[in-house]
């Protein structure tokens, strides 16, 4: 009950009209920069009850997929996958429970390193009493918060050798502890194509969903006999293009898939569909505007000629 105020604050942030109207990319930014930071202060002092942490994660998950605090349908992609790093095929969303554990891990590290802090001296006097911290087991009747700190020690102890944190030469930090709990996953080959800095973020999210086969766009085109294959593979790096040309290809492809997704939704919801020429014009406008922003006029002659042939630069 004492921690329910955290849930109320998270819900209050997403009830505004502006928050509900954000795109996937906007909602992702809000989840990472606002919703997942509201509990950081409390989470650095003690383990927040699991029911509260999981409720916060459920609200973040519902808001990202649907823009509200409640989501009745199954999400397009499992939340554990969303919480993986972008290089590993996820979106890099912070998993609140693991972040809470590694934040409390700083207290555990103080005891491993015998830091010069009053709290460490108090713990040695009251609880440890010359016992080895690595093998210490708390009494059953000890303080609730102290038992949780010892529980965190058990979760991150594999990262210590001879009382030294081995995952970062500078010593323990929340980032390396979080990486230990999250574990490693194989990198995906399409990471750079989807998350290229030139791509519009909301376009990249749609491409990410397509790569996860959550939108099934290729399969639908194949079933409608619009495409002769349900497989898609275009890698600009294999086409002998310069770096700028590769990025323009990635950006154009991302804009294309985004516009296809928009038109598909318009047809399903409103029975309204633009003619192909207007869709092409919209893609060209998006790409042209992005090139203007990213190049600021500084383009090599070879690339300028290439862009002029595509009518993408003045």
XYZ file of C-alpha atoms in Angstrom:
314
model
C 0.000 0.000 0.000
C 2.862 2.380 0.764
C 4.229 1.932 -2.777
C 0.933 2.365 -4.629
C 1.713 6.057 -5.050
C 4.320 5.009 -7.637
C 1.607 3.332 -9.713
C -0.605 6.407 -9.426
C 2.200 8.666 -10.647
C 2.920 6.428 -13.641
C -0.759 6.345 -14.642
C -1.048 10.129 -14.219
C 1.763 10.679 -16.757
C -0.053 8.810 -19.528
C -3.558 10.170 -19.020
C -2.863 13.467 -20.759
C -4.222 13.916 -24.276
C -0.756 14.540 -25.709
C 0.633 11.287 -24.287
C -2.205 9.226 -25.766
C -1.667 10.629 -29.279
C 2.033 9.836 -29.555
C 3.331 7.367 -32.141
C 5.111 4.152 -31.212
C 8.415 6.032 -31.252
C 7.043 8.804 -29.034
C 5.584 6.312 -26.571
C 8.876 4.421 -26.468
C 10.701 7.635 -25.553
C 8.157 8.440 -22.836
C 8.410 4.925 -21.352
C 12.208 5.060 -21.182
C 12.706 8.682 -20.143
C 9.722 9.235 -17.826
C 7.738 6.166 -16.770
C 10.783 4.010 -16.067
C 12.481 6.730 -14.007
C 9.690 7.527 -11.550
C 10.641 4.590 -9.310
C 14.438 4.995 -9.586
C 14.911 6.876 -6.295
C 12.892 4.411 -4.233
C 14.422 1.514 -6.142
C 17.948 2.560 -5.173
C 17.152 2.256 -1.458
C 15.158 -0.983 -1.142
C 13.546 -3.699 -3.231
C 10.122 -2.480 -4.304
C 7.476 -5.212 -3.804
C 7.202 -7.435 -6.867
C 3.481 -6.781 -7.259
C 4.165 -3.040 -7.580
C 7.096 -3.452 -9.996
C 5.157 -5.853 -12.202
C 2.172 -3.529 -12.215
C 4.419 -0.662 -13.361
C 5.832 -2.897 -16.114
C 2.293 -3.871 -17.143
C 1.293 -0.187 -17.419
C 4.409 0.604 -19.497
C 3.684 -2.389 -21.739
C 0.041 -1.414 -22.198
C 0.900 2.221 -22.883
C 3.541 1.347 -25.477
C 1.257 -0.963 -27.444
C -2.060 0.832 -27.067
C -1.511 4.291 -25.571
C -3.460 3.535 -22.373
C -2.904 1.943 -18.973
C -4.950 -1.178 -19.770
C -4.426 -3.477 -22.747
C -6.826 -6.382 -23.173
C -5.286 -8.070 -26.229
C -2.077 -10.053 -26.452
C 0.878 -7.747 -27.321
C 2.487 -8.066 -30.727
C 5.852 -8.983 -29.205
C 6.746 -10.372 -25.764
C 7.907 -7.717 -23.291
C 11.113 -9.627 -22.513
C 12.001 -9.292 -26.194
C 11.180 -5.565 -26.148
C 13.538 -5.155 -23.172
C 16.508 -6.597 -25.101
C 19.071 -4.192 -26.520
C 18.468 -2.886 -30.023
C 21.540 -4.766 -31.252
C 19.862 -7.952 -29.988
C 16.545 -7.303 -31.730
C 14.747 -5.423 -28.930
C 13.980 -1.787 -28.195
C 16.246 -1.276 -25.197
C 13.397 -0.677 -22.725
C 14.583 -0.946 -19.127
C 13.200 -3.972 -17.276
C 12.084 -2.387 -13.995
C 12.566 -5.445 -11.769
C 16.176 -6.046 -12.855
C 16.984 -2.339 -12.647
C 15.658 -2.248 -9.079
C 17.811 -5.254 -8.125
C 20.996 -3.795 -9.601
C 20.318 -0.398 -8.003
C 20.178 -2.034 -4.568
C 23.305 -3.880 -5.674
C 25.285 -0.723 -4.887
C 24.675 -1.423 -1.179
C 25.889 -4.986 -1.678
C 29.007 -3.678 -3.414
C 29.785 -1.362 -0.491
C 29.954 -4.436 1.730
C 32.075 -6.383 -0.753
C 34.577 -3.531 -0.985
C 34.227 -2.534 2.690
C 33.549 1.065 1.663
C 34.300 3.830 4.121
C 30.678 4.608 4.944
C 28.823 4.876 8.227
C 26.133 2.466 7.011
C 28.775 -0.212 6.283
C 30.212 0.163 9.794
C 26.710 -0.127 11.259
C 26.005 -3.326 9.274
C 29.284 -4.875 10.459
C 28.439 -4.010 14.050
C 24.803 -5.170 14.002
C 24.673 -8.038 11.461
C 27.988 -9.296 10.103
C 30.084 -9.266 13.288
C 33.319 -10.387 11.603
C 31.569 -12.940 9.362
C 32.584 -13.310 5.711
C 30.104 -11.273 3.630
C 30.339 -13.577 0.609
C 29.095 -16.586 2.611
C 26.864 -14.702 5.053
C 23.284 -15.947 5.546
C 20.854 -13.579 7.338
C 18.918 -14.801 10.382
C 15.250 -15.573 9.770
C 14.170 -12.884 12.249
C 16.322 -10.100 10.788
C 14.966 -6.894 9.292
C 12.904 -7.253 6.067
C 15.042 -4.777 4.150
C 18.261 -6.452 5.292
C 17.005 -9.849 4.108
C 16.242 -8.316 0.698
C 19.754 -6.850 0.477
C 21.126 -10.333 1.157
C 18.798 -11.691 -1.525
C 20.277 -9.207 -4.013
C 23.752 -10.392 -3.015
C 22.765 -13.908 -4.063
C 21.559 -12.648 -7.451
C 24.724 -10.727 -8.384
C 27.388 -12.665 -6.465
C 28.456 -14.489 -9.648
C 29.889 -11.181 -10.841
C 32.445 -11.086 -7.999
C 35.786 -12.872 -7.771
C 37.793 -12.343 -4.575
C 35.391 -9.532 -3.651
C 36.134 -7.679 -6.914
C 33.535 -6.934 -9.585
C 34.790 -8.553 -12.800
C 32.368 -7.034 -15.345
C 33.850 -3.538 -15.287
C 37.466 -2.565 -14.500
C 36.220 0.550 -12.706
C 34.175 -1.515 -10.269
C 30.487 -2.167 -9.790
C 27.947 0.061 -11.511
C 24.249 -0.307 -12.250
C 24.768 -0.650 -16.000
C 27.121 -3.636 -15.753
C 24.993 -5.242 -13.022
C 21.893 -4.852 -15.173
C 23.722 -6.465 -18.081
C 24.580 -9.440 -15.867
C 20.927 -10.006 -14.903
C 19.612 -9.464 -18.422
C 22.096 -11.891 -19.908
C 23.401 -11.818 -23.445
C 21.519 -12.539 -26.662
C 22.892 -12.971 -30.182
C 23.049 -9.814 -32.282
C 20.732 -9.450 -35.268
C 22.092 -8.777 -38.737
C 19.509 -6.107 -39.577
C 20.261 -3.814 -36.614
C 22.071 -1.097 -38.621
C 19.507 -1.133 -41.422
C 16.544 -0.568 -39.099
C 18.134 1.825 -36.612
C 20.207 3.955 -38.966
C 20.462 7.491 -37.583
C 19.020 8.914 -40.805
C 15.785 6.952 -40.515
C 12.792 8.735 -38.980
C 12.265 7.067 -35.546
C 8.603 6.203 -36.151
C 9.595 4.614 -39.465
C 12.264 2.549 -37.711
C 9.726 1.205 -35.203
C 7.486 -0.068 -38.011
C 10.491 -1.663 -39.724
C 11.390 -3.280 -36.399
C 7.887 -4.745 -36.151
C 8.170 -6.064 -39.697
C 11.548 -7.649 -38.946
C 9.922 -9.344 -35.947
C 7.161 -10.544 -38.325
C 4.588 -8.829 -36.117
C 2.841 -7.022 -39.007
C 3.023 -9.866 -41.531
C 3.267 -7.353 -44.397
C 5.282 -9.608 -46.689
C 2.931 -12.545 -46.194
C -0.128 -10.418 -46.957
C 1.385 -9.059 -50.159
C 2.221 -12.612 -51.185
C -1.295 -13.879 -50.470
C -2.761 -10.996 -52.467
C -0.435 -11.929 -55.368
C 1.094 -8.469 -55.310
C 4.511 -10.005 -54.724
C 5.886 -13.238 -56.177
C 7.678 -14.081 -52.942
C 7.060 -13.766 -49.220
C 10.768 -13.235 -48.581
C 12.411 -9.810 -48.462
C 16.097 -9.159 -48.587
C 17.749 -5.908 -49.628
C 21.167 -5.013 -48.311
C 22.484 -1.688 -49.665
C 26.000 -2.649 -48.579
C 26.078 -5.223 -51.381
C 25.191 -2.724 -54.092
C 28.484 -0.810 -54.355
C 26.998 2.392 -52.915
C 28.684 5.094 -50.869
C 27.867 5.499 -47.193
C 25.395 8.310 -47.866
C 23.686 6.305 -50.605
C 23.368 3.284 -48.302
C 21.743 5.435 -45.636
C 19.328 6.974 -48.122
C 18.343 3.449 -49.239
C 17.710 2.377 -45.662
C 15.778 5.555 -44.926
C 13.665 5.162 -48.085
C 12.917 1.541 -47.285
C 11.856 2.475 -43.748
C 9.610 5.265 -45.085
C 8.129 2.848 -47.638
C 7.188 0.234 -45.033
C 5.780 2.943 -42.764
C 3.552 4.325 -45.538
C 2.413 0.812 -46.480
C 1.447 0.219 -42.858
C -0.463 3.537 -42.720
C -2.363 2.748 -45.936
C -3.201 -0.753 -44.776
C -4.681 0.619 -41.544
C -6.601 3.319 -43.458
C -8.135 0.661 -45.690
C -9.072 -1.609 -42.787
C -10.476 1.136 -40.552
C -11.963 3.700 -42.957
C -12.171 1.845 -46.274
C -10.050 4.635 -47.716
C -6.959 4.166 -49.882
C -4.646 6.636 -51.622
C -3.588 6.066 -55.205
C -0.007 4.702 -55.583
C 1.225 7.992 -57.059
C 0.236 9.910 -53.907
C 1.933 7.317 -51.697
C 5.118 7.616 -53.752
C 4.941 11.421 -53.443
C 4.566 11.119 -49.665
C 7.585 8.802 -49.440
C 9.609 11.191 -51.610
C 8.594 14.141 -49.418
C 9.630 12.332 -46.226
C 12.971 11.250 -47.667
C 13.688 14.673 -49.176
C 12.979 16.433 -45.865
C 15.174 14.002 -43.952
C 18.073 14.417 -46.379
C 17.833 18.216 -46.015
C 18.051 17.871 -42.222
C 20.892 15.339 -42.143
C 23.168 16.721 -44.856
C 22.677 20.465 -44.259
C 23.790 20.984 -47.858
C 27.212 19.343 -47.399
C 27.115 16.559 -50.000
C 29.946 15.154 -52.108
C 29.653 15.712 -55.846
C 29.225 11.984 -56.577
C 26.410 11.713 -54.063
C 24.834 14.973 -55.250
C 24.626 13.671 -58.823
C 23.107 10.420 -57.560
C 20.492 12.297 -55.505
C 19.676 14.651 -58.375
C 18.968 11.685 -60.645
C 16.436 10.527 -58.046
C 15.049 14.077 -57.748
C 15.906 14.085 -54.026
C 18.078 17.169 -53.894
C 18.069 20.646 -55.384
